[in-house]
XYZ file of C-alpha atoms in Angstrom:
358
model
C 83.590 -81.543 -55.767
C 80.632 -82.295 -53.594
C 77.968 -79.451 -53.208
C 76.330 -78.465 -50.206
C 72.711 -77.878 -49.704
C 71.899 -75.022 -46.917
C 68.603 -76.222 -44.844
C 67.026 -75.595 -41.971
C 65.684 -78.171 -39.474
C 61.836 -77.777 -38.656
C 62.453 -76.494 -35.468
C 63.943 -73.788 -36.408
C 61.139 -72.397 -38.249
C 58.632 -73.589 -35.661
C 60.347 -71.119 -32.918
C 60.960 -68.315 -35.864
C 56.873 -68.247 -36.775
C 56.514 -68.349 -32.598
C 58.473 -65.378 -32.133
C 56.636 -63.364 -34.874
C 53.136 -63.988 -33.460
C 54.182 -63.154 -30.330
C 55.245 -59.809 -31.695
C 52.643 -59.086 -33.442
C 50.417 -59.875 -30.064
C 52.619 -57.404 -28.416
C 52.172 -54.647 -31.522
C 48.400 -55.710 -31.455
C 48.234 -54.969 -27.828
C 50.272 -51.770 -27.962
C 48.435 -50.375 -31.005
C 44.743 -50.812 -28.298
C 46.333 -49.312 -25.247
C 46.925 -46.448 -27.504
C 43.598 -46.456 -28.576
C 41.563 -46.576 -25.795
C 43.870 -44.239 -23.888
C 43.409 -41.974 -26.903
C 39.515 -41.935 -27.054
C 39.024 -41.003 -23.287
C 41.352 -38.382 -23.633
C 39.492 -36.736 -25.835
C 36.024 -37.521 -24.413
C 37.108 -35.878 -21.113
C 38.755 -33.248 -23.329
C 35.275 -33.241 -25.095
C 33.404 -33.025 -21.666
C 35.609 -30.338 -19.893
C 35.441 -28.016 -22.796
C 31.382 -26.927 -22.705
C 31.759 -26.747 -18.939
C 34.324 -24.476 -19.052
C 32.527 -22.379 -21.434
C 29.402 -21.737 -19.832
C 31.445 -21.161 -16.269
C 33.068 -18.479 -17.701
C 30.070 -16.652 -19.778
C 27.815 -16.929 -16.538
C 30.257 -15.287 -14.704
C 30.136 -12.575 -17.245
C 26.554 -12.354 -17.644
C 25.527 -12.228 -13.471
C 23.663 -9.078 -12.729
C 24.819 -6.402 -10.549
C 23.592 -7.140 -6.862
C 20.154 -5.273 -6.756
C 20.443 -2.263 -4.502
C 18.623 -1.880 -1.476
C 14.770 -0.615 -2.024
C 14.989 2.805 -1.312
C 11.578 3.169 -1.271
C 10.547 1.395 2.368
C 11.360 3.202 4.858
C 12.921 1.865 7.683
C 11.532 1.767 10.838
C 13.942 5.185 12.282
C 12.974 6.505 9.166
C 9.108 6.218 9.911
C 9.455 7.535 13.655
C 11.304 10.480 12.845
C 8.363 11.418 9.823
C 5.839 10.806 12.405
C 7.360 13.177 15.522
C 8.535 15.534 12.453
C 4.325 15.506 11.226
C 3.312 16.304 14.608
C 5.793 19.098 14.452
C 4.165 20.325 11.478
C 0.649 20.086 12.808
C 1.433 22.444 16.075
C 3.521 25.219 13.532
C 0.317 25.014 11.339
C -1.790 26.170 14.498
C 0.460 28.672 15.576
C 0.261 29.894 12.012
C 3.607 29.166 11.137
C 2.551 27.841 7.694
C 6.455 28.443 6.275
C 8.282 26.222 9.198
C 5.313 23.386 8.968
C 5.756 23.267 5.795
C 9.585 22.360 6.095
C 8.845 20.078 8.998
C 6.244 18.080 6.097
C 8.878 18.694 3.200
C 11.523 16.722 5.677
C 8.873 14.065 6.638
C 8.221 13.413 3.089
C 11.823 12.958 1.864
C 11.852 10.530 4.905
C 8.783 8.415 4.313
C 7.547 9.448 1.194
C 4.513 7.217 1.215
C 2.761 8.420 4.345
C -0.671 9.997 3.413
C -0.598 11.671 6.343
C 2.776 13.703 5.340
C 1.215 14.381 1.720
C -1.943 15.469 2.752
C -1.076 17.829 4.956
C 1.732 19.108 2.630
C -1.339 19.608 0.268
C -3.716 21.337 2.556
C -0.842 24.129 3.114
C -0.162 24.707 -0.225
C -4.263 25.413 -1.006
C -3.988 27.567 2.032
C -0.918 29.685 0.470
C -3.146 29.464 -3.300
C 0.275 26.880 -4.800
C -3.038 24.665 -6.396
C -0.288 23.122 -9.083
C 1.499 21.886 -6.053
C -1.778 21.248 -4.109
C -2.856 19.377 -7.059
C 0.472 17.756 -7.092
C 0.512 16.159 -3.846
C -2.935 15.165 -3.886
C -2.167 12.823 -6.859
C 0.481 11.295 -5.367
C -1.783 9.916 -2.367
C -3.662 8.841 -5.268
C -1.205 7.008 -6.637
C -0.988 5.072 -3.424
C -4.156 3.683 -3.721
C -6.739 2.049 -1.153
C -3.995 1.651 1.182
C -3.800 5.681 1.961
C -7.823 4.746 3.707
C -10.074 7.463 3.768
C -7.492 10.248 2.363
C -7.525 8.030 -0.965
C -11.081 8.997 -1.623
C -10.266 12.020 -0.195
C -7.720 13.421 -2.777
C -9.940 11.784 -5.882
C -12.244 13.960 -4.819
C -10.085 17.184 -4.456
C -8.331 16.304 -8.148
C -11.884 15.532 -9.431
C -13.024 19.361 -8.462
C -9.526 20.909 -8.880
C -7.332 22.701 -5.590
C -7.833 25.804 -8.240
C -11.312 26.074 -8.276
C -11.704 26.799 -4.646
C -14.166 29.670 -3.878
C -13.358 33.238 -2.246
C -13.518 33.409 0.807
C -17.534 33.246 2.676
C -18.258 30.825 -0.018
C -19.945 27.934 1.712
C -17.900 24.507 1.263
C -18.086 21.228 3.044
C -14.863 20.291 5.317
C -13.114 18.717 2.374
C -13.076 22.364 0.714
C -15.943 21.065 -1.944
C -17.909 24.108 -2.778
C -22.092 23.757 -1.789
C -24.730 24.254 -4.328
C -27.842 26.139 -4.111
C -29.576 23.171 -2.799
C -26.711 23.062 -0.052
C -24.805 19.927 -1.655
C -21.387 19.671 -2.632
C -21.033 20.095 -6.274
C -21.873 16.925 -8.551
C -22.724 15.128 -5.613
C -26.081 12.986 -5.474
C -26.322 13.180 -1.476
C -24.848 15.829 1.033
C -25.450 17.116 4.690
C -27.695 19.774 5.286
C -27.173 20.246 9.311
C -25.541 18.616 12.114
C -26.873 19.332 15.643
C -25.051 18.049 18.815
C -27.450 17.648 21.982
C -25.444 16.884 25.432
C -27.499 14.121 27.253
C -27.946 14.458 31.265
C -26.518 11.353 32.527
C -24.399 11.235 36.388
C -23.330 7.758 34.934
C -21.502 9.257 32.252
C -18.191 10.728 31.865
C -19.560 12.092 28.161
C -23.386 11.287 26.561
C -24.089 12.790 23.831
C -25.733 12.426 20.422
C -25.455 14.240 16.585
C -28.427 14.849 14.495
C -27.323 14.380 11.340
C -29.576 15.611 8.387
C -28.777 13.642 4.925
C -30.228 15.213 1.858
C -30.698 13.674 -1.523
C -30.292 15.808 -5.046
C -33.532 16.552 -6.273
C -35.593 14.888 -8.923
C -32.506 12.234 -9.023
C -33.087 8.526 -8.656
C -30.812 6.538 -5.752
C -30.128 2.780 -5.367
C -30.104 2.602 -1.652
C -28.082 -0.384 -1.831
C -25.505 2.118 -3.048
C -25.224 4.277 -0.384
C -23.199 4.139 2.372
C -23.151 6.509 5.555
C -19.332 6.289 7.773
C -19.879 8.302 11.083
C -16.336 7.846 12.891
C -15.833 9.027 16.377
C -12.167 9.975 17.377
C -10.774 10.258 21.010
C -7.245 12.018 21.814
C -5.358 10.020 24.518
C -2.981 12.498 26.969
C -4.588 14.943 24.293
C -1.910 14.056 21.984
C -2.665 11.032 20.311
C -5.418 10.796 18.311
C -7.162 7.528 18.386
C -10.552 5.696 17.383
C -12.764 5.919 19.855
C -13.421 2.739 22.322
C -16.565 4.266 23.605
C -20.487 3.105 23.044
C -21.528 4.502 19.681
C -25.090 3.611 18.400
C -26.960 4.369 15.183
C -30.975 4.683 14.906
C -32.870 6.559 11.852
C -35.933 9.410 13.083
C -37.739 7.871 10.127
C -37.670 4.018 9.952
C -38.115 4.049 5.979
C -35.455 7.186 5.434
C -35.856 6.278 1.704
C -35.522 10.027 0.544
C -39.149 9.683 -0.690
C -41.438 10.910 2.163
C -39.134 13.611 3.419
C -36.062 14.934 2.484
C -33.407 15.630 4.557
C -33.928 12.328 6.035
C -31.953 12.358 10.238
C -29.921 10.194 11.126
C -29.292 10.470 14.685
C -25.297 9.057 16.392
C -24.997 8.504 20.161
C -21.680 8.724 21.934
C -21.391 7.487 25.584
C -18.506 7.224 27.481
C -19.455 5.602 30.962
C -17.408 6.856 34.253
C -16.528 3.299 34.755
C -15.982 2.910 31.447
C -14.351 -0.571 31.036
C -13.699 -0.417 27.343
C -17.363 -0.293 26.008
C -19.568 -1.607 23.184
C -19.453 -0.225 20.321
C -16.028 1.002 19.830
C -15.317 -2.311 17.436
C -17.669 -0.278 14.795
C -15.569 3.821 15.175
C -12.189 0.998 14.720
C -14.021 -0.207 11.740
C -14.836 2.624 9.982
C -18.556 2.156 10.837
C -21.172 1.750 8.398
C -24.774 3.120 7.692
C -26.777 1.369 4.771
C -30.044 2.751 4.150
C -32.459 -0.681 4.356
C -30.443 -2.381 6.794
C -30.736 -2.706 10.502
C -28.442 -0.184 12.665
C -25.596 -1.608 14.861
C -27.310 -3.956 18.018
C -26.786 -1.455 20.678
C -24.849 -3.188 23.520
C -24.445 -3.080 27.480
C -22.474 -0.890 29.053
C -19.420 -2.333 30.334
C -19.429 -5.224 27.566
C -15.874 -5.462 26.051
C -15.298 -4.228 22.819
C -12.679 -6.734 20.715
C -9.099 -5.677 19.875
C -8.894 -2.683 22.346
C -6.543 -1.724 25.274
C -7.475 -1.220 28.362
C -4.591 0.748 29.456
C -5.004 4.090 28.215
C -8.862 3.985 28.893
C -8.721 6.383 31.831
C -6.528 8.674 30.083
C -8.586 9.070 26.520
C -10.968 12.273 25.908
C -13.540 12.625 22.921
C -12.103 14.761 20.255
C -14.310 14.612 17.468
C -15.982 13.168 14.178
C -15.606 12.639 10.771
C -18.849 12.049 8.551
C -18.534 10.735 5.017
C -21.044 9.564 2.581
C -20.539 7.425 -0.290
C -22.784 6.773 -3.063
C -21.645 4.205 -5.566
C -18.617 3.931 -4.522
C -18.235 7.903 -5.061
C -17.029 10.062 -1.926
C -19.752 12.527 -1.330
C -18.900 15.037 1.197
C -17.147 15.149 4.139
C -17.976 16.918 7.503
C -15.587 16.694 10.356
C -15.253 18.826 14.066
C -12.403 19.888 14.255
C -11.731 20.167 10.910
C -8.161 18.758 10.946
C -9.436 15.237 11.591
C -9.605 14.873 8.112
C -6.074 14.539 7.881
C -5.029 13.959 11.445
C -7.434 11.215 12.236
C -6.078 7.553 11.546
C -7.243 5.303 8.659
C -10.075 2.859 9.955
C -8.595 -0.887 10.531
C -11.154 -2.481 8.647
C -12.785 -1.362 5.248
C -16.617 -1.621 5.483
């Protein structure tokens, strides 16, 4: 019986190996899709995951909005202290100390930065013997710094001799309540002022000529720097006598004795002229009361000027309606408030801080 051998033609296999490479193409090809779709799925799954995170901590982690700085006042806030101070200053001369002193308790809550406010609050409460309270206030003018002017030094020098130790009354003190020594100084001051003479000066030009004589004496058998002293003479006018303002009048400076050096007499005078012209057109020297004017032993004293010459920075408008008030007299040594001397006294408080430090 004949056997029969199974074969296959080479075709056959030829199309059989074709088909398998073909398939394992397609796996091959399959097998990368999958891996390249896999890999930036989890890169962006990589990516999104620390932005998420930090999204949501900082969200946590924001502050509270800050709240709105109680502390500056607004401008409302500032007119109603001011018209509530001048309340407080006309009770306080009708000797209604209790209902001034609400008006400046009131003012303060309002604008509790104004030196004015504080100093006056302070003034009443020596005047009613409360010296913790005096004290008080005056430290918190202190506290402001330069920018309370003037009532800065003012209140260093008021904690420095203590509200308490105010004498009895028909002891002799200077206008900032320091009490005067034997030799007529303030205590622990170097220099003080002895006298102060006004002399009216004839004049038909004039609406008001006058001058102060103002005698400066030094601490005996003590040894000065001159370069460390410092004389402020301000002049004050009240406009619709109301308003107090620096004065826009002629003010000029001279020395009796051109050396004044405290070593061939003693007080030495310094003598202040104030001229207000009936055509006053806003006058010389006015740019030195607005700048807390200056007297330094060695130096030359303001140049005198014309009448009639403009002053800078002034206003013409209220010119016709301004009247001289008064002065304020301080003197520095070293940097160290002195003594002050001021007609009418209440300038000391009332009286606004010069525009420019000398």
């Amino acid at each position: 019986m004949p056997v029969l051998a199974a074969s296959s033609s080479p075709s056959d296999r030829t199309y059989s190996v074709a088909i398998g490479v073909i398939l394992a193409f397609a796996a091959l090809e399959i097998l990368a899709i999958a891996i390249h779709f896999g890999a930036e799925y989890r890169a962006e799954h990589a990516t999104l995951q620390p932005l998420k995170r930090p999204t949501a901590s900082t969200s946590a982690k924001l502050p509270p909005p800050l709240p709105a700085q109680s502390d500056v006042p607004s401008s409302a806030a500032l007119s109603a202290s001011d018209r509530l101070l001048k309340e407080a200053n006309v009770l306080r001369e009708h000797g209604d100390t209790a209902n001034a002193l609400a008006r400046l308790q009131e003012a303060s809550q309002r604008d509790p930065r104004n030196p004015q406010v504080l100093a006056e609050m302070a003034a009443i409460y020596e005047s009613i013997q409360l010296f913790d309270r005096s004290n008080e206030t005056w430290r918190k003018i202190q506290d402001l710094g330069p920018a309370a002017g003037p009532l800065y030094e003012l209140a260093d020098m008021k904690l420095r001799v203590g509200a308490a130790a105010t004498p009895a009354a028909g002891v002799p003190m200077d206008t900032a309540g320091k009490p005067l020594d034997a030799e007529g100084l303030p205590e622990g001051s170097v220099f003080g002022v002895t006298n102060i003479e006004t002399e009216q000066i004839p004049d038909p030009e004039a609406e008001t000529n006058f001058r102060l004589k103002i005698g400066i004496k030094k601490r005996q058998g003590v040894a000065i720097d001159h370069s460390k002293l410092r004389i402020m003479v301000l002049f004050y006018d009240s406009v619709d006598n109301d308003k107090v303002v620096a004065t826009d009048a002629d003010v000029n400076y001279e020395w009796m004795n051109p050396k004044h050096d405290w070593a061939e007499s003693n007080p030495e005078t310094l003598i202040v002229t104030y001229l207000r012209s009936k055509t006053h057109a806003i006058t010389s020297e006015a740019a030195l009361s607005a700048a807390a004017a200056a007297v330094t032993p060695g130096k030359n004293s303001p140049r005198p000027k014309k009448r009639g010459e403009a002053a800078p920075g002034t206003d013409s408008s209220d010119s016709g309606r301004r009247r001289y008030l008064g002065y304020v007299i301080r003197i520095l040594y070293d940097d160290k408030l002195q003594t002050v001397r001021a007609e009418p006294a209440r300038l000391v408080n009332d009286a606004p801080n010069p525009s420019v430090s000398p």
